[in-house]
mmCIF file of C-alpha atoms and ligand atoms in Angstrom:
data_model
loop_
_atom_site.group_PDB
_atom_site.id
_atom_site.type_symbol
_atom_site.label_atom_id
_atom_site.label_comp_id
_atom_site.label_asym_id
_atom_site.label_seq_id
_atom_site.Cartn_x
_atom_site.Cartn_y
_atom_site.Cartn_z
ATOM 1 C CA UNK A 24 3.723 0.426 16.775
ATOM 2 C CA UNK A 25 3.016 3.378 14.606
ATOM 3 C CA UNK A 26 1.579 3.424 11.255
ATOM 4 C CA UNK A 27 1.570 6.969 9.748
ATOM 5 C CA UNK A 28 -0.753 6.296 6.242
ATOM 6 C CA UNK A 29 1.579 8.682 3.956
ATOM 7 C CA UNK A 30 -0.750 7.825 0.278
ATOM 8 C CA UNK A 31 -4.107 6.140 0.850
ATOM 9 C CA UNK A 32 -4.682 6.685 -2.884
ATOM 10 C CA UNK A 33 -4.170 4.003 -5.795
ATOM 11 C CA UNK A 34 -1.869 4.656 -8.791
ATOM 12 C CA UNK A 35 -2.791 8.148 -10.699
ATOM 13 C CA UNK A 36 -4.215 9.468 -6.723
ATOM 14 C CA UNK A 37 -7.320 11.674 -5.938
ATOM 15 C CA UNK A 38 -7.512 13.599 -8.126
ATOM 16 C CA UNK A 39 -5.902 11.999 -10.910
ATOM 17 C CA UNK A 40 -4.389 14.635 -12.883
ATOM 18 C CA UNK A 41 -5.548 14.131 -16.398
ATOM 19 C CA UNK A 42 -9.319 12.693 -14.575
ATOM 20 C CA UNK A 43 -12.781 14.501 -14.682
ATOM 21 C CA UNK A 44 -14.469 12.103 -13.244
ATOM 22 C CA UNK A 45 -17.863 12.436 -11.152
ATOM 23 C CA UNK A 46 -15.253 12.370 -8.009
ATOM 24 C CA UNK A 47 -11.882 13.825 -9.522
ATOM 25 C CA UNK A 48 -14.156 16.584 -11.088
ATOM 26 C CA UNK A 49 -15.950 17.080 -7.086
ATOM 27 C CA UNK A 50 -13.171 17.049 -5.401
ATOM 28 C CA UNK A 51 -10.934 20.029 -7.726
ATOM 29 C CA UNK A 52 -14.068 21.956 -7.769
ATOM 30 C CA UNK A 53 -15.049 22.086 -3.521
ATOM 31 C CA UNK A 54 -18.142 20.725 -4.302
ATOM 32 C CA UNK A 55 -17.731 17.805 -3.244
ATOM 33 C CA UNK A 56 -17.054 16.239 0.643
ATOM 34 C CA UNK A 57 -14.109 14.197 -0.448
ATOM 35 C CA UNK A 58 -10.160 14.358 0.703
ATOM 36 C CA UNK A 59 -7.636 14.837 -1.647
ATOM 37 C CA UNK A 60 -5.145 11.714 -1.592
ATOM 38 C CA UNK A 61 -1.742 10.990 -2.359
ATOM 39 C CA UNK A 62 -0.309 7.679 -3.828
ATOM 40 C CA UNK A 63 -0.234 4.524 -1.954
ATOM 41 C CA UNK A 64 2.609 4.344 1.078
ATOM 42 C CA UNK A 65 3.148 3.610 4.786
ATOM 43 C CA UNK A 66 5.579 4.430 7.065
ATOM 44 C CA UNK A 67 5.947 1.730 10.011
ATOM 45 C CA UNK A 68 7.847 2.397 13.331
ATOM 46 C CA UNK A 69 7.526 1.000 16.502
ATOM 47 C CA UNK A 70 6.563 3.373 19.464
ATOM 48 C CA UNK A 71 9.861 3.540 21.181
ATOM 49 C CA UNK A 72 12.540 5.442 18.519
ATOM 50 C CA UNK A 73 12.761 7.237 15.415
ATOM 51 C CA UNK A 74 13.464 5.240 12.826
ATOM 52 C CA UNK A 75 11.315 3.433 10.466
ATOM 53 C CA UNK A 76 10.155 1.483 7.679
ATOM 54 C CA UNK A 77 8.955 2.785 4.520
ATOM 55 C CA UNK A 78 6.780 0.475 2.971
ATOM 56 C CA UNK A 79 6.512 1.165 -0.281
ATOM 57 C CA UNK A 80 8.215 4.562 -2.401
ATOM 58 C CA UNK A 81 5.226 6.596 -4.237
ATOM 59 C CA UNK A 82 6.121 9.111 -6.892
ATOM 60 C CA UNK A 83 4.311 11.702 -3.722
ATOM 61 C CA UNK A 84 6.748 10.873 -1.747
ATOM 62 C CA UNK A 85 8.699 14.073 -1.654
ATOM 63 C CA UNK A 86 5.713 15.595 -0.882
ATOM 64 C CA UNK A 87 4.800 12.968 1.885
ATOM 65 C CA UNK A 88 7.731 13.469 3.529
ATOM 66 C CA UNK A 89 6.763 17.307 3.892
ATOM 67 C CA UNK A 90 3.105 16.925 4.931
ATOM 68 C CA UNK A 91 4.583 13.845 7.908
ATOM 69 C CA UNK A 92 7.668 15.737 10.181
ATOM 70 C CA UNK A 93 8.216 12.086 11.703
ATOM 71 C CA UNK A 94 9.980 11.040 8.867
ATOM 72 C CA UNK A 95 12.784 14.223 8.392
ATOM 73 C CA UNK A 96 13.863 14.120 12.478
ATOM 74 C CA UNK A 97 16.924 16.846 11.322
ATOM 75 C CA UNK A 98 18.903 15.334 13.634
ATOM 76 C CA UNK A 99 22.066 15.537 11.467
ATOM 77 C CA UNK A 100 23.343 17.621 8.453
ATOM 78 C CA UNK A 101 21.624 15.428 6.018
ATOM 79 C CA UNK A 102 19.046 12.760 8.313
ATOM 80 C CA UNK A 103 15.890 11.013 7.643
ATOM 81 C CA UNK A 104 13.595 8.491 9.264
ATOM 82 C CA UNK A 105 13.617 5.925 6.867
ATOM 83 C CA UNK A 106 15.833 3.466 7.795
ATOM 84 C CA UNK A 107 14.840 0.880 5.262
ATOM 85 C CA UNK A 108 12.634 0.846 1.964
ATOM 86 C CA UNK A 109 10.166 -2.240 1.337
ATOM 87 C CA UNK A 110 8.013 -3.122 -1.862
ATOM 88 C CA UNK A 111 4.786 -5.188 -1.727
ATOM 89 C CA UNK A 112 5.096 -5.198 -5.761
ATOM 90 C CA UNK A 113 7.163 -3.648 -8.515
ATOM 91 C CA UNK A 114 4.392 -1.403 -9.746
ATOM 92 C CA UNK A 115 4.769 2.113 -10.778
ATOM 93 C CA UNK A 116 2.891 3.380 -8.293
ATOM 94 C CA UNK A 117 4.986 1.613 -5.169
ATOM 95 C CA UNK A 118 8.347 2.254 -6.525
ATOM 96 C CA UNK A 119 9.524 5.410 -8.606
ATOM 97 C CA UNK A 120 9.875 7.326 -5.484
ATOM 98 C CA UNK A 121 12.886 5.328 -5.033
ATOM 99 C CA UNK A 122 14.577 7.772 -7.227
ATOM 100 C CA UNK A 123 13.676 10.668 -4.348
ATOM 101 C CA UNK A 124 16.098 8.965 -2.278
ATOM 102 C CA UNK A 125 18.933 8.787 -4.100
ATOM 103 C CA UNK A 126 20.531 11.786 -2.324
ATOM 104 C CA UNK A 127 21.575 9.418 0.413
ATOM 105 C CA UNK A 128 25.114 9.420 1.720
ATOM 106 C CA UNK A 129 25.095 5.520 2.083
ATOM 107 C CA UNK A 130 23.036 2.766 -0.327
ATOM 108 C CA UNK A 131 19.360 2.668 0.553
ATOM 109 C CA UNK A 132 18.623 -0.599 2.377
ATOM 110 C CA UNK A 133 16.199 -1.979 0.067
ATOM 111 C CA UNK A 134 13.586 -5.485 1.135
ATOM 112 C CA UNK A 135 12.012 -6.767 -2.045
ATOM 113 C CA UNK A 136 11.318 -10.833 -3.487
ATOM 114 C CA UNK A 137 13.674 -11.726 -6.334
ATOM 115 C CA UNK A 138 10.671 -11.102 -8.659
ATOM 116 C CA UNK A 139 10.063 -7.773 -7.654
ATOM 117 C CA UNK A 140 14.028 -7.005 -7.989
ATOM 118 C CA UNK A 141 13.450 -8.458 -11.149
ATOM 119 C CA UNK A 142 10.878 -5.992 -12.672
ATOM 120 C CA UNK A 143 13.205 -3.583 -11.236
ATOM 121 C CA UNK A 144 16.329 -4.365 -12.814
ATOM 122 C CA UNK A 145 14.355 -5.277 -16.140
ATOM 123 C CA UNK A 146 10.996 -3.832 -16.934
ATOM 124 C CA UNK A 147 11.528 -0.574 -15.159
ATOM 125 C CA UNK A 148 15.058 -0.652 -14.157
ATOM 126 C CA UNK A 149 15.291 1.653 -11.015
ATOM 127 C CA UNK A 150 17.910 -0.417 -9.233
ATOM 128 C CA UNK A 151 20.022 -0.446 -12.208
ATOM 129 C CA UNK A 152 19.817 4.063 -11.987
ATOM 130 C CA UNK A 153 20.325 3.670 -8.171
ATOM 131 C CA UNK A 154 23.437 2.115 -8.986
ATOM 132 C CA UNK A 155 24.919 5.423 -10.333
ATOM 133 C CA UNK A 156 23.831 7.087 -6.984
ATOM 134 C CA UNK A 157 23.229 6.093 -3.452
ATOM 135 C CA UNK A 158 22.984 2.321 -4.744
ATOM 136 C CA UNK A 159 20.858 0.048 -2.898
ATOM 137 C CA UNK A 160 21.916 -2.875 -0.374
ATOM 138 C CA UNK A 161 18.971 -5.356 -1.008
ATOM 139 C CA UNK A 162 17.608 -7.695 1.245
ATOM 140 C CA UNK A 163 15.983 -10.766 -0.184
ATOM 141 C CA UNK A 164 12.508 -11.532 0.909
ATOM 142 C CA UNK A 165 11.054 -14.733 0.441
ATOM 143 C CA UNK A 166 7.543 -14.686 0.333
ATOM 144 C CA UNK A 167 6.914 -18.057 2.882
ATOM 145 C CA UNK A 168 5.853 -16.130 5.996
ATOM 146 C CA UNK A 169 9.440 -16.755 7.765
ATOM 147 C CA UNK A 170 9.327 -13.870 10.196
ATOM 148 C CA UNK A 171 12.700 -11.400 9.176
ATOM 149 C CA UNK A 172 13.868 -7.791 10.863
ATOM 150 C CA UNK A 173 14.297 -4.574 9.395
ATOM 151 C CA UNK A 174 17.478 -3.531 9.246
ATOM 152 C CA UNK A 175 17.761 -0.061 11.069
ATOM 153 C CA UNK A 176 14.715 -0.588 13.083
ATOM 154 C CA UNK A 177 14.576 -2.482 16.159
ATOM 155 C CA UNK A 178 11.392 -4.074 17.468
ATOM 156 C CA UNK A 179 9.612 -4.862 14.370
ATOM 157 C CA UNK A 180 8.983 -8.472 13.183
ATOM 158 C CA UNK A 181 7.608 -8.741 9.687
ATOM 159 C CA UNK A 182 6.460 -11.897 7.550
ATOM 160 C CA UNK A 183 5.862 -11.679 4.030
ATOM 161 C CA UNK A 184 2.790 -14.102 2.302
ATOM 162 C CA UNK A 185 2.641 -14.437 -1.572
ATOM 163 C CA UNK A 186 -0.577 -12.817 -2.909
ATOM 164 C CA UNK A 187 -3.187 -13.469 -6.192
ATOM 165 C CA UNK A 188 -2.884 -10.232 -7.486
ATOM 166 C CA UNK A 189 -0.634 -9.008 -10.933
ATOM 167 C CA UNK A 190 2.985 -8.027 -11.321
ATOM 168 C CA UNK A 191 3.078 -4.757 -13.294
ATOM 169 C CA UNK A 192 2.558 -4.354 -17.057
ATOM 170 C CA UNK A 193 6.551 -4.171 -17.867
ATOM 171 C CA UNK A 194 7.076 -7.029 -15.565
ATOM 172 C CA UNK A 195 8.679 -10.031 -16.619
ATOM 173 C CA UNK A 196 6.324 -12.388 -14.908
ATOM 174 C CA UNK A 197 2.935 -10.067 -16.264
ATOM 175 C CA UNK A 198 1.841 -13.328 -17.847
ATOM 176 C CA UNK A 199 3.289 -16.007 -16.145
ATOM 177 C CA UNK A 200 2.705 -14.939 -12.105
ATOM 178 C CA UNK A 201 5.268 -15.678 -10.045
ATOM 179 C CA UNK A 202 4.826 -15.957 -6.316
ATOM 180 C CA UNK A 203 6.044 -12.992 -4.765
ATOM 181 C CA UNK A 204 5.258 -10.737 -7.533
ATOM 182 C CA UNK A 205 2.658 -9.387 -4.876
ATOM 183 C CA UNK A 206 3.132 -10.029 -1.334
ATOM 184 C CA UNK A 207 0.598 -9.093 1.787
ATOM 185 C CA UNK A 208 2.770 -8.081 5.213
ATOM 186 C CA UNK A 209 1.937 -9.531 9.086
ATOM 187 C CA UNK A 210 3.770 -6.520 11.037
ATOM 188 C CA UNK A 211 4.037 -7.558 14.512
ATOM 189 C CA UNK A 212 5.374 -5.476 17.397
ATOM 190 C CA UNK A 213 7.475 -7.382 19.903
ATOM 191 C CA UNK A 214 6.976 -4.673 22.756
ATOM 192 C CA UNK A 215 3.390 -4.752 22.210
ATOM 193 C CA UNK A 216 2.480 -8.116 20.757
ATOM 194 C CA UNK A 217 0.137 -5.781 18.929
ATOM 195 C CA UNK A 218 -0.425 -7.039 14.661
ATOM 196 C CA UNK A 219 -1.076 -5.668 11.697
ATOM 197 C CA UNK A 220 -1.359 -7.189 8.004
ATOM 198 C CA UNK A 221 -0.815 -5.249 4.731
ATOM 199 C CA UNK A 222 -1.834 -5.605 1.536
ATOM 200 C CA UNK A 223 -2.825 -2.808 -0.644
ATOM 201 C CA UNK A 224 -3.076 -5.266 -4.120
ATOM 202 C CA UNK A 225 -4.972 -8.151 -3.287
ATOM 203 C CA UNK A 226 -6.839 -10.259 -5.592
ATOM 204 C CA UNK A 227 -8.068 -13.362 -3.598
ATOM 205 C CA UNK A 228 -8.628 -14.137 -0.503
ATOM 206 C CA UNK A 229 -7.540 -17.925 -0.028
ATOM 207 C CA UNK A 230 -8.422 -20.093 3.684
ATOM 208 C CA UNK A 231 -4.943 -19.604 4.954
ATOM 209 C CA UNK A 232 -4.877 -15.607 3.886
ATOM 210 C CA UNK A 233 -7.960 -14.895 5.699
ATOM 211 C CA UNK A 234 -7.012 -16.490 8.747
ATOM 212 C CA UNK A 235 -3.957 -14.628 8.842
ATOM 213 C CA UNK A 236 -5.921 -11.544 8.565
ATOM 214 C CA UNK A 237 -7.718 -12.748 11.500
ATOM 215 C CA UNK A 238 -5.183 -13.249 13.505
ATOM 216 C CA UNK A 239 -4.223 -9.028 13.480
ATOM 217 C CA UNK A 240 -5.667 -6.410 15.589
ATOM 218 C CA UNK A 241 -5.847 -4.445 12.088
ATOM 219 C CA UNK A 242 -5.792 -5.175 8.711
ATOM 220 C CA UNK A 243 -5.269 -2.352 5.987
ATOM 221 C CA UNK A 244 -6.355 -3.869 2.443
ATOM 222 C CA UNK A 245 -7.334 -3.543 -0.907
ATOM 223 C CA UNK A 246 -9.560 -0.966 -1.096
ATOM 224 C CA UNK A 247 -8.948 -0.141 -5.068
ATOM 225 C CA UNK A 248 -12.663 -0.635 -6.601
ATOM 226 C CA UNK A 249 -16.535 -0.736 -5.343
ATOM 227 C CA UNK A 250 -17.350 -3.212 -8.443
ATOM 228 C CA UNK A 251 -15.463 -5.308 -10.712
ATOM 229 C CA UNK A 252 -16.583 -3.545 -13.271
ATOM 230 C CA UNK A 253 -15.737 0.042 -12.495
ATOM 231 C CA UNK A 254 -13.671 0.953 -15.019
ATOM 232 C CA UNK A 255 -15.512 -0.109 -17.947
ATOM 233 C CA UNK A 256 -18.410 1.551 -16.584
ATOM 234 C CA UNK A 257 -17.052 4.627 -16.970
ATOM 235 C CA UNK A 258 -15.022 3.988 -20.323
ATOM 236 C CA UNK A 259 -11.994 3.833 -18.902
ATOM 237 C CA UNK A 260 -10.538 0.536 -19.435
ATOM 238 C CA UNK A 261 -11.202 -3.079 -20.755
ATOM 239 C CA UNK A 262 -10.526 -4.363 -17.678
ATOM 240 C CA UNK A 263 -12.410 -5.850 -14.809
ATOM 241 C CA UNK A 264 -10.404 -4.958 -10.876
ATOM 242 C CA UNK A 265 -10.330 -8.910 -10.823
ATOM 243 C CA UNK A 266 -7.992 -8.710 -14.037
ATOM 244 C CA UNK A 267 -5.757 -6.419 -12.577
ATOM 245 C CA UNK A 268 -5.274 -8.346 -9.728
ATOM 246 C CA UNK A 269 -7.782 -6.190 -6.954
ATOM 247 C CA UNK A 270 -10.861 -7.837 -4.969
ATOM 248 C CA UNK A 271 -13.792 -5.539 -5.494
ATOM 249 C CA UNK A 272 -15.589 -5.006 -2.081
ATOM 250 C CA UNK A 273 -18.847 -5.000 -2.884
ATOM 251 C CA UNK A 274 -20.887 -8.336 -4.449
ATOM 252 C CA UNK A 275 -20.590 -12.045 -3.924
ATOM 253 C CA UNK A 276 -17.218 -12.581 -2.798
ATOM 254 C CA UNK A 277 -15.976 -9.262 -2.301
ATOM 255 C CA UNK A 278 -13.808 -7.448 0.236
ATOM 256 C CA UNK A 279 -16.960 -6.349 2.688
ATOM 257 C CA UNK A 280 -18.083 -10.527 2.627
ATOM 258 C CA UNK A 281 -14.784 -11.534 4.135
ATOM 259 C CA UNK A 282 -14.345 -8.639 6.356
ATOM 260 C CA UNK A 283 -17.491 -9.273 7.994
ATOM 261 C CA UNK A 284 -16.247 -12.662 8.892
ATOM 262 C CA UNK A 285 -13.166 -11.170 10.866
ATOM 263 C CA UNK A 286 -13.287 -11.207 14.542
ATOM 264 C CA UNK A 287 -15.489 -8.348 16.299
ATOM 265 C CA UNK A 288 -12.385 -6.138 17.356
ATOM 266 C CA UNK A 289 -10.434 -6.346 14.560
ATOM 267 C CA UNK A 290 -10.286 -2.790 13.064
ATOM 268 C CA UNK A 291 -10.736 -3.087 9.111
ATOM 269 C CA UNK A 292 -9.252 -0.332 6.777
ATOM 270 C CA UNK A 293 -9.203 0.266 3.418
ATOM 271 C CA UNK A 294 -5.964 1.830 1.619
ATOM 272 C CA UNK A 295 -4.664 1.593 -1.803
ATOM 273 C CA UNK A 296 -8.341 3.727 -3.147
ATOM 274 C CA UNK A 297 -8.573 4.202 -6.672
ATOM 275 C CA UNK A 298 -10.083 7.956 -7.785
ATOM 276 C CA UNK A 299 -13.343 6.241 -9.481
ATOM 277 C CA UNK A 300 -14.161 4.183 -6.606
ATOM 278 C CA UNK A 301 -17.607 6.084 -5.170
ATOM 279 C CA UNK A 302 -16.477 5.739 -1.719
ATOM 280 C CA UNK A 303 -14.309 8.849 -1.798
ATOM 281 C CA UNK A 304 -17.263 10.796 -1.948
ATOM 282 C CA UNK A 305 -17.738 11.286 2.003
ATOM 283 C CA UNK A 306 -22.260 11.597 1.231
ATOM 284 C CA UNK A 307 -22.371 8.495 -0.847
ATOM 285 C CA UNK A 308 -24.600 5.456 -0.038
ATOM 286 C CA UNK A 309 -21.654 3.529 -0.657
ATOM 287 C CA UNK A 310 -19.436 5.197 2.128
ATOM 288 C CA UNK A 311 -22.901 4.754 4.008
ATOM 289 C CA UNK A 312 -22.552 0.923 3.644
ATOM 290 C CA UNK A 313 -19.441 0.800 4.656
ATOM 291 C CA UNK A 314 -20.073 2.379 8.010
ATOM 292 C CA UNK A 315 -22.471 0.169 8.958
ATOM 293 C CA UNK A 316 -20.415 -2.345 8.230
ATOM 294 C CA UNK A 317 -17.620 -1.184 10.926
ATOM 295 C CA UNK A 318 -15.201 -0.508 8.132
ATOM 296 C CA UNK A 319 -12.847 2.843 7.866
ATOM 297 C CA UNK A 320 -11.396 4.933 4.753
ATOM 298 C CA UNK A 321 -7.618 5.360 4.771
ATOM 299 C CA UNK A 322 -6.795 8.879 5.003
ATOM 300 C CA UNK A 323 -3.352 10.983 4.093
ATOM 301 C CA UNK A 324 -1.989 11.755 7.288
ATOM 302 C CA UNK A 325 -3.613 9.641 9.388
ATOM 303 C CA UNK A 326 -2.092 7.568 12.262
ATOM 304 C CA UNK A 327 -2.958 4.051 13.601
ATOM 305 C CA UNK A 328 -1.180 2.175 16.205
ATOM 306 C CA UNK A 329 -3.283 -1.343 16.191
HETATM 307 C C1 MLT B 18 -2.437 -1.104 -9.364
HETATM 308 O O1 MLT B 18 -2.207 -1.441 -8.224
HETATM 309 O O2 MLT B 18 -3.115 -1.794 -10.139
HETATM 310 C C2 MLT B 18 -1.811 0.209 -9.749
HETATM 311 O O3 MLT B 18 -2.255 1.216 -8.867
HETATM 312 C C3 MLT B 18 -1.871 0.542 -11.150
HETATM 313 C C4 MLT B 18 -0.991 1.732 -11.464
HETATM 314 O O4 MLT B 18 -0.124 2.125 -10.679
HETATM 315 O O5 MLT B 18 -1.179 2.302 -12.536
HETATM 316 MN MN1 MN B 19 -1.127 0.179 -7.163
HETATM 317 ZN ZN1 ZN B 20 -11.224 10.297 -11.588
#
């Protein structure tokens, strides 16, 4: 299968636009060795055909669509490669480029959990606007790893797996989690037998997670935040990456620990980046760790077939 990384960046991207950060401020300026990013997204397809799966909408994604030719094919008057639309969560940051879409001649295929159609229809109610457009034709997922196809795409067998991590601020369930408010993705391609699992937002790493991770050939997680306490570092929030619902990677615990413990050959990426997390900038120690560690940086544009 093909996995084209369309936004490697968390919400706000690299650089955020209202950020002068150490690494927002380095990156504008030139001087630092650091890759501009675009918000959080993957496109999924297997190897034979056009047609894919979006996995989540970022507000970029007019502009990913123009920097990745695979997804606008122009075979048609009006055409495009996404065959179907699916959301890990209901957050801002995974969903408002649902709007972009809405130019479609026929409703937008849409695989969410009933809790993430529930933000949507409530605390941010895109499906509701949709409605007055293309519309959406929704396809229930239900987050207990039952293996479901993509409608539109042939070849692709997906399983969803509730995640620890935090339904958006506007969300119904903010304060009362629900499961499948965050879910992780095992991708599998049945030409191939080749895995992958997904999960941009993840806040704990349970038994049974990890040795679903460890069953893929590559796993593209949470790579939001070095520390837990990143943010208040730098004045920028009240809030620890644990209470938002992200595993730091470094410390006791973190996202390097368990990734070390996956099998030798799995490949181990990190997407979902947030623009103060020090491993953006290309020279750091940090990026340096994670190196040795076998461990890649999710970049715009980039292409992995596990
Ligand atoms: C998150 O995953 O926590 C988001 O990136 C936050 C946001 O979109 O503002
Ligand atoms: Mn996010
Ligand atoms: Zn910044």
């Amino acid at each position: 299968m093909r996995i084209h990384v369309l936004g490697s960046a968390a919400g706000g991207g690299f650089p955020q636009w209202n950020c002068n950060c150490r690494l927002c401020a380095g990156v504008r300026s030139g001087t630092l060795r650091a890759t501009a990013r675009t918000q959080s997204s993957i496109f999924v397809a297997p190897d034979q055909g056009e047609d894919g799966l979006l996995v989540n909408a970022s507000p970029d994604l007019l502009q990913q669509i123009k920097s990745n030719p695979v997804l606008q094919p122009a075979r048609g008057l009006r055409d495009s490669a996404i065959a179907a639309v699916l959301l890990v969560d209901g957050q801002v940051d995974h969903t408002t480029g649902l709007l972009m879409l809405r130019e479609r001649s026929r409703p937008l295929p849409l695989l969410c959990t009933d809790a993430v159609a529930e933000d949507l229809t409530q605390g941010l109610p895109l499906l509701r606007v949709l409605g007055h457009f293309c519309g959406v034709e929704r396809c229930r997922i239900v987050p207990d790893g039952r293996v479901f196809e993509v409608p539109g795409v042939e070849g692709l067998l997906v399983r969803a797996v509730a995640l620890a991590s935090k339904a958006a601020p506007y969300s119904p369930h903010r304060d009362a989690p629900a499961p499948g408010d965050n879910i992780g993705l095992v991708i599998d391609d049945g030409a191939s037998g080749r895995r992958v699992f997904y999960a941009p937002g993840l806040g704990e790493i349970t038994p049974a997670l990890f040795d679903l991770m460890a069953s893929a050939d590559a796993v593209l997680v949470d790579g939001t935040f070095w520390t837990d306490d990143e943010m208040i570092r730098l004045g920028l929030s009240t809030k620890t990456a644990r209470d938002i619902g992200h595993l730091p990677q470094s410390g006791p615990g973190g996202m390097i620990e368990w990734l070390d413990r996956l099998p030798k050959h799995t490949r181990r990426l990190l997407i979902h980046v947030n623009n103060t997390n020090p491993i953006l900038d290309e020279d750091s120690a940090e990026r340096a760790e994670l190196a040795r560690h076998g461990i890649e940086v999710c970049e715009d544009g980039q292409l992995i077939r596990p």
